[in-house]
Short mmCIF file of C-alpha atoms in Angstrom, two decimals:
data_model
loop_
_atom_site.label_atom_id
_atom_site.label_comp_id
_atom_site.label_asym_id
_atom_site.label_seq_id
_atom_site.Cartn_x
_atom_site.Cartn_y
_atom_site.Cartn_z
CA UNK A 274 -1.80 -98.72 -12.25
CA UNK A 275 -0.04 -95.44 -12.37
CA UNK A 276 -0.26 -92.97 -15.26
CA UNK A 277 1.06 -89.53 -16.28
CA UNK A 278 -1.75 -87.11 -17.01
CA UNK A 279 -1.44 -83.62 -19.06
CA UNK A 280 -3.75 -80.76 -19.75
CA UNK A 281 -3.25 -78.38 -22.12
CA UNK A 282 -4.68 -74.82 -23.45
CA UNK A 283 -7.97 -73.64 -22.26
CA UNK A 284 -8.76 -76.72 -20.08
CA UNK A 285 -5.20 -76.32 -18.43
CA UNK A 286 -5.87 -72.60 -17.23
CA UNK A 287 -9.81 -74.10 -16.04
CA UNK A 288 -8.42 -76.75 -14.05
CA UNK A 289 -5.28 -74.58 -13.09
CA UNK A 290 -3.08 -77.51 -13.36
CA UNK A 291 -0.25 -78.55 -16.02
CA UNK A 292 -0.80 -82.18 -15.16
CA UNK A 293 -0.53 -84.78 -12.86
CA UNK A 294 0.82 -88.37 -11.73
CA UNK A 295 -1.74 -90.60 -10.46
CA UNK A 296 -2.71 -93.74 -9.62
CA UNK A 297 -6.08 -95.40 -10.61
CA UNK A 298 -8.70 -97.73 -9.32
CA UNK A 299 -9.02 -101.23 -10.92
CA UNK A 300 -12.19 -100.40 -12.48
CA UNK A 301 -10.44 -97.58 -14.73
CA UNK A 302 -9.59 -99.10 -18.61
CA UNK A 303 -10.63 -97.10 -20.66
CA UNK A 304 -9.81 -92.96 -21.31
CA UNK A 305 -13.04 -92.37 -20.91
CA UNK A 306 -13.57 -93.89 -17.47
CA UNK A 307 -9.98 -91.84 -16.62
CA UNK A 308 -11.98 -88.55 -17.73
CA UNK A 309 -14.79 -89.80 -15.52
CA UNK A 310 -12.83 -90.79 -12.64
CA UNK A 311 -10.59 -87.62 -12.72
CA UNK A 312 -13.74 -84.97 -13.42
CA UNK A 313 -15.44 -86.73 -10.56
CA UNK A 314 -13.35 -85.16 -7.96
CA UNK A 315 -14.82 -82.21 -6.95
CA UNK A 316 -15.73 -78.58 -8.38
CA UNK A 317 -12.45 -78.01 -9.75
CA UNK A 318 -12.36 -81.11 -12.16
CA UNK A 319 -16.04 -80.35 -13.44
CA UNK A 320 -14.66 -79.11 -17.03
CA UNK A 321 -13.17 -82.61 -17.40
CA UNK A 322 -17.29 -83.70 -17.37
CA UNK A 323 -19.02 -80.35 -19.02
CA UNK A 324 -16.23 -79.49 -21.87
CA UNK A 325 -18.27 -81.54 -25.08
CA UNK A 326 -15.61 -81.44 -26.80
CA UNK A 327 -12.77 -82.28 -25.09
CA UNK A 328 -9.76 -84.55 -26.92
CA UNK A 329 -7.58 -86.82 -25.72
CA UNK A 330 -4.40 -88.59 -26.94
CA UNK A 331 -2.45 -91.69 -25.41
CA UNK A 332 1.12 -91.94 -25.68
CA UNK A 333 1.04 -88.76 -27.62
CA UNK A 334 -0.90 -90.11 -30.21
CA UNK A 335 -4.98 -89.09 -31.07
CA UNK A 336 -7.26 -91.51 -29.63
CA UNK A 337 -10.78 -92.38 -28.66
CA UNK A 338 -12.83 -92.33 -26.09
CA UNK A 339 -12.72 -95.78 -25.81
CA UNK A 340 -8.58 -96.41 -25.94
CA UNK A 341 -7.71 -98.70 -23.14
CA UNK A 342 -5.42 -97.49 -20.59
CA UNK A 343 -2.34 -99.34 -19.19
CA UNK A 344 0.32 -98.80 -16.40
CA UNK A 345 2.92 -95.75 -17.29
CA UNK A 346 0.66 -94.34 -19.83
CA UNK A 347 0.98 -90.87 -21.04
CA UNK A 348 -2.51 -89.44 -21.43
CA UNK A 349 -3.47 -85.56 -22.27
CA UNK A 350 -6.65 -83.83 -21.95
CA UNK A 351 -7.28 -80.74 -24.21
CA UNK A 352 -10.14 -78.64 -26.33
CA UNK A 353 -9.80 -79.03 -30.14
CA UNK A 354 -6.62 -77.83 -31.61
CA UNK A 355 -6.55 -74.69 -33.72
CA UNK A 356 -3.01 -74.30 -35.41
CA UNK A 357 -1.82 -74.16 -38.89
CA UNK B 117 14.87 -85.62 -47.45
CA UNK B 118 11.73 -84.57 -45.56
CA UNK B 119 12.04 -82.12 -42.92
CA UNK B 120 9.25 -81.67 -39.69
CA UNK B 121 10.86 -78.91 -37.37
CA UNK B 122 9.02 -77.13 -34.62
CA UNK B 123 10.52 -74.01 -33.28
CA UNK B 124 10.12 -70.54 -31.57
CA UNK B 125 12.01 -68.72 -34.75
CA UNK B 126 11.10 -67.65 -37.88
CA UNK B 127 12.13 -69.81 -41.01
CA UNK B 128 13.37 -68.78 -44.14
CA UNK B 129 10.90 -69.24 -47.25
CA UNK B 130 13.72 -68.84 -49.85
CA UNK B 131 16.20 -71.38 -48.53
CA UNK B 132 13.15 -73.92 -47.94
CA UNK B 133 11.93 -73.55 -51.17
CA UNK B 134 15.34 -73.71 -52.91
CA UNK B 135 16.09 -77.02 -50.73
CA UNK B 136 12.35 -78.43 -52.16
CA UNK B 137 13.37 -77.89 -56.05
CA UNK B 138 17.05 -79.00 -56.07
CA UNK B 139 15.54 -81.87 -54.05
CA UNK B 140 15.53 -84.40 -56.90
CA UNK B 141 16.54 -84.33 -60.02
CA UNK B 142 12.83 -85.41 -61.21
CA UNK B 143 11.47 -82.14 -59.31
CA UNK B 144 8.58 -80.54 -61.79
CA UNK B 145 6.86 -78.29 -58.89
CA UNK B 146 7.06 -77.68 -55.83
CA UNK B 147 3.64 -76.10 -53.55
CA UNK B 148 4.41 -73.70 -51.07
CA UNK B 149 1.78 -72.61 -48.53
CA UNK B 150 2.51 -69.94 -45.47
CA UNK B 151 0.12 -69.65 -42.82
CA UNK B 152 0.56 -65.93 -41.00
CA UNK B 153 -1.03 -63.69 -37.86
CA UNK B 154 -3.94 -62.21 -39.25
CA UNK B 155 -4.23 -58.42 -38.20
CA UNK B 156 -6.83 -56.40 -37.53
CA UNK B 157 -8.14 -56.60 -33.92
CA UNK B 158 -5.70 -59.07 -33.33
CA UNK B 159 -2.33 -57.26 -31.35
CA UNK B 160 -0.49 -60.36 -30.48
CA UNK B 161 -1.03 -64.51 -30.79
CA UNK B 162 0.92 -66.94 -28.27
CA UNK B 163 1.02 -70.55 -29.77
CA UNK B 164 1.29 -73.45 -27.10
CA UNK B 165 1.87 -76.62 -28.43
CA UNK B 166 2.80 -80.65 -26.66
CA UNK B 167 6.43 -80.72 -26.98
CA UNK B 168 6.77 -84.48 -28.13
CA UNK B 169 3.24 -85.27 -30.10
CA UNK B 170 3.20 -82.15 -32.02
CA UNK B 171 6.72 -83.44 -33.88
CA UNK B 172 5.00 -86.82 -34.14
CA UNK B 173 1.86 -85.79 -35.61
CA UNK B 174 3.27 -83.91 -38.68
CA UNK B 175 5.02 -86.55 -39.41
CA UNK B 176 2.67 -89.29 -39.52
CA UNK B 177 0.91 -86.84 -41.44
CA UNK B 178 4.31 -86.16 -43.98
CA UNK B 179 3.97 -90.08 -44.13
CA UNK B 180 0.51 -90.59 -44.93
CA UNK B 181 1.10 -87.83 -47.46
CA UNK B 182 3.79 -89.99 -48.85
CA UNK B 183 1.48 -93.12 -49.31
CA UNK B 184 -1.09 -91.21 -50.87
CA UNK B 185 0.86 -89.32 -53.92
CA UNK B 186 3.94 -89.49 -55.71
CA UNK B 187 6.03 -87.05 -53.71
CA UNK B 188 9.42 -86.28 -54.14
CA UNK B 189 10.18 -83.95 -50.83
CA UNK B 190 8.23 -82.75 -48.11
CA UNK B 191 8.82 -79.52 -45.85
CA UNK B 192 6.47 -78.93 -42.42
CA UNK B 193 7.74 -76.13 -40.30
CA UNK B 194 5.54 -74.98 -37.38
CA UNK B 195 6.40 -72.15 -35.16
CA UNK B 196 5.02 -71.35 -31.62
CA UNK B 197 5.71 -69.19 -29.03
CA UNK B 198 4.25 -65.54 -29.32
CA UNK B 199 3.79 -63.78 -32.72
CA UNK B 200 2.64 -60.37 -33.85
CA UNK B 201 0.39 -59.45 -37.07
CA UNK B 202 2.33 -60.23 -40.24
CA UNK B 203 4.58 -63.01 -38.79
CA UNK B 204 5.09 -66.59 -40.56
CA UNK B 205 3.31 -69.70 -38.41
CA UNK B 206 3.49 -72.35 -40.66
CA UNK B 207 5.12 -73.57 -43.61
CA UNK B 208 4.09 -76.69 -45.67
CA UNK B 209 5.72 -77.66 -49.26
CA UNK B 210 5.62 -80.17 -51.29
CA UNK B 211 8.20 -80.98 -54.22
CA UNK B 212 7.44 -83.34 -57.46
CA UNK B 213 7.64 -84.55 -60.62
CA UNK B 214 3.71 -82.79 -61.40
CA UNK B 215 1.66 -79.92 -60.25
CA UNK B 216 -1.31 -82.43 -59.33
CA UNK B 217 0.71 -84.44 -57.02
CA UNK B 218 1.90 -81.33 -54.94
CA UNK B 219 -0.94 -79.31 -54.95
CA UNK B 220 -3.07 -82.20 -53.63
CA UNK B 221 -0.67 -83.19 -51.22
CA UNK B 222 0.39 -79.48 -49.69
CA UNK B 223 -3.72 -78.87 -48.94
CA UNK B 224 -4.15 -82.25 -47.45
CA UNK B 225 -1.35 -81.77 -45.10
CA UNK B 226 -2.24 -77.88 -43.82
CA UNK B 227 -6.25 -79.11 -43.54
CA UNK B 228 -5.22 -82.17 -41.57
CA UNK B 229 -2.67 -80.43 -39.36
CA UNK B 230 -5.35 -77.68 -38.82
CA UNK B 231 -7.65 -80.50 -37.02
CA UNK B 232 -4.76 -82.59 -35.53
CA UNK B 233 -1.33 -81.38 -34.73
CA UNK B 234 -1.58 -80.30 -31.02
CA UNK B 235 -1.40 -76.80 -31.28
CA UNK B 236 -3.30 -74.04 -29.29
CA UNK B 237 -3.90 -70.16 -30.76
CA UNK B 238 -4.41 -67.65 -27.97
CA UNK B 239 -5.15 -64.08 -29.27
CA UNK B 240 -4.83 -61.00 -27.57
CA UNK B 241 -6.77 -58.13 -28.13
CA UNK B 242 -7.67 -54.51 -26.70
CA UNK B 243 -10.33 -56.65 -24.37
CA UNK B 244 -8.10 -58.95 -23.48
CA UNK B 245 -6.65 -62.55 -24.14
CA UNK B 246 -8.82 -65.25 -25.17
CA UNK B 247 -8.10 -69.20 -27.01
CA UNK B 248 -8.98 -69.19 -30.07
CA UNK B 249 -12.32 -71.56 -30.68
CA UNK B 250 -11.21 -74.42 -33.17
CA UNK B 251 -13.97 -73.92 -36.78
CA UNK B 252 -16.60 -76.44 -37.89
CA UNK B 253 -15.27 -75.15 -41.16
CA UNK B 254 -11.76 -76.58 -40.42
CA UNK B 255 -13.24 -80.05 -39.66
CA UNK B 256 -15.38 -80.18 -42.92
CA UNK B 257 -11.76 -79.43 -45.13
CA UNK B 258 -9.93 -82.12 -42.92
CA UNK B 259 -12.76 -84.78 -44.00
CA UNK B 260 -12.46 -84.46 -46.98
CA UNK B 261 -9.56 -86.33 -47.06
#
């Protein structure tokens, strides 16, 4: 399974990366276990596991934790959003 | 008849607001909020946003707006880019045939977009840049709704 990952704001400039393409283990399903699976790659993917309060979004829509993940998926990363 | 733009420029408050009151002929009211740069220590604000959900957000938001009151047109503008003290960021209105109606509707939609439309403050400042931390404040107004 291959998906498109994005990080924005804050979390963008920690990880110094705009985003990435990358393909997953089987045992990824779930956001959550991509946050896991991505933050557990060394030192420079530990704000993935520390930031509390990160968000995420699927297919450019909100989402939980819990949102299963499937093959082309957009999914973004980022801290909570302060427009208006 | 609704209208959800995102853009770098500024927008114009008069021609909006005339488009929300010759709208419909039923048109009672129409709400009008503008959100701007704060001064003060504050010399300059760059707004990021995700090119793609942030369109998308405001206007499942416009829509759920729509299901919840009487409306009879809707106007969410939202600017990003960088932006001095004084400058226009947002603009939300809401036209129809009662006050109640629009009122209700224009503060639901500008507490809601505050906690979900995917947009990013960064403020610079004689120390420096720093992102703006999102309020518990903000979170409490959007659940109200």
């Amino acid at each position: 399974m291959v998906v498109n990952v994005l990080y924005f704001a804050a979390l963008r400039d920690a990880l110094s990366i705009e985003g990435e393409r990358i393909s997953l283990p089987e045992t990824v399903h779930t956001v959550g276990a991509l946050r896991t699976y991505l933050g557990s790659r060394g030192a420079q993917w530990a704000p993935l596991l520390e930031w509390q309060n990160l968000r995420c979004a699927r297919n450019r829509s909100l989402c939980g934790w819990d949102e299963p993940v499937c093959d082309g998926d957009e999914i973004a990363f980022f801290p909570p959003v302060t427009g208006g | 008849m609704d209208v959800v733009r995102v853009q770098s420029e500024d927008f114009d408050v008069g021609a909006e607001s005339e488009r929300l009151h010759r709208a419909a002929d039923e048109v009672g009211g129409v709400v009008i909020f503008i959100g701007t740069v704060r001064g003060g220590a504050v010399r300059a604000m760059t707004l990021e946003h995700y090119p793609g959900m942030t369109e998308k957000s405001l206007e499942t938001l416009v829509e759920e707006a729509r299901r919840r009151w009487s409306l009879a047109a809707v106007t969410v503008i939202h600017r990003f880019g960088r932006l001095l003290p004084g400058e226009r960021i947002v603009f939300v209105g809401v036209a129809s045939r009662h006050r109640a109606e629009a009122f209700a509707a224009s503060e639901f939609l500008i507490d809601r977009l505050k906690t979900e439309a995917p947009f990013w403050k960064k403020e610079e400042t004689e120390e420096g840049t720093r992102w703006v931390e999102a309020k518990e404040g903000d979170e409490d107004r959007a659940r109200r709704w």
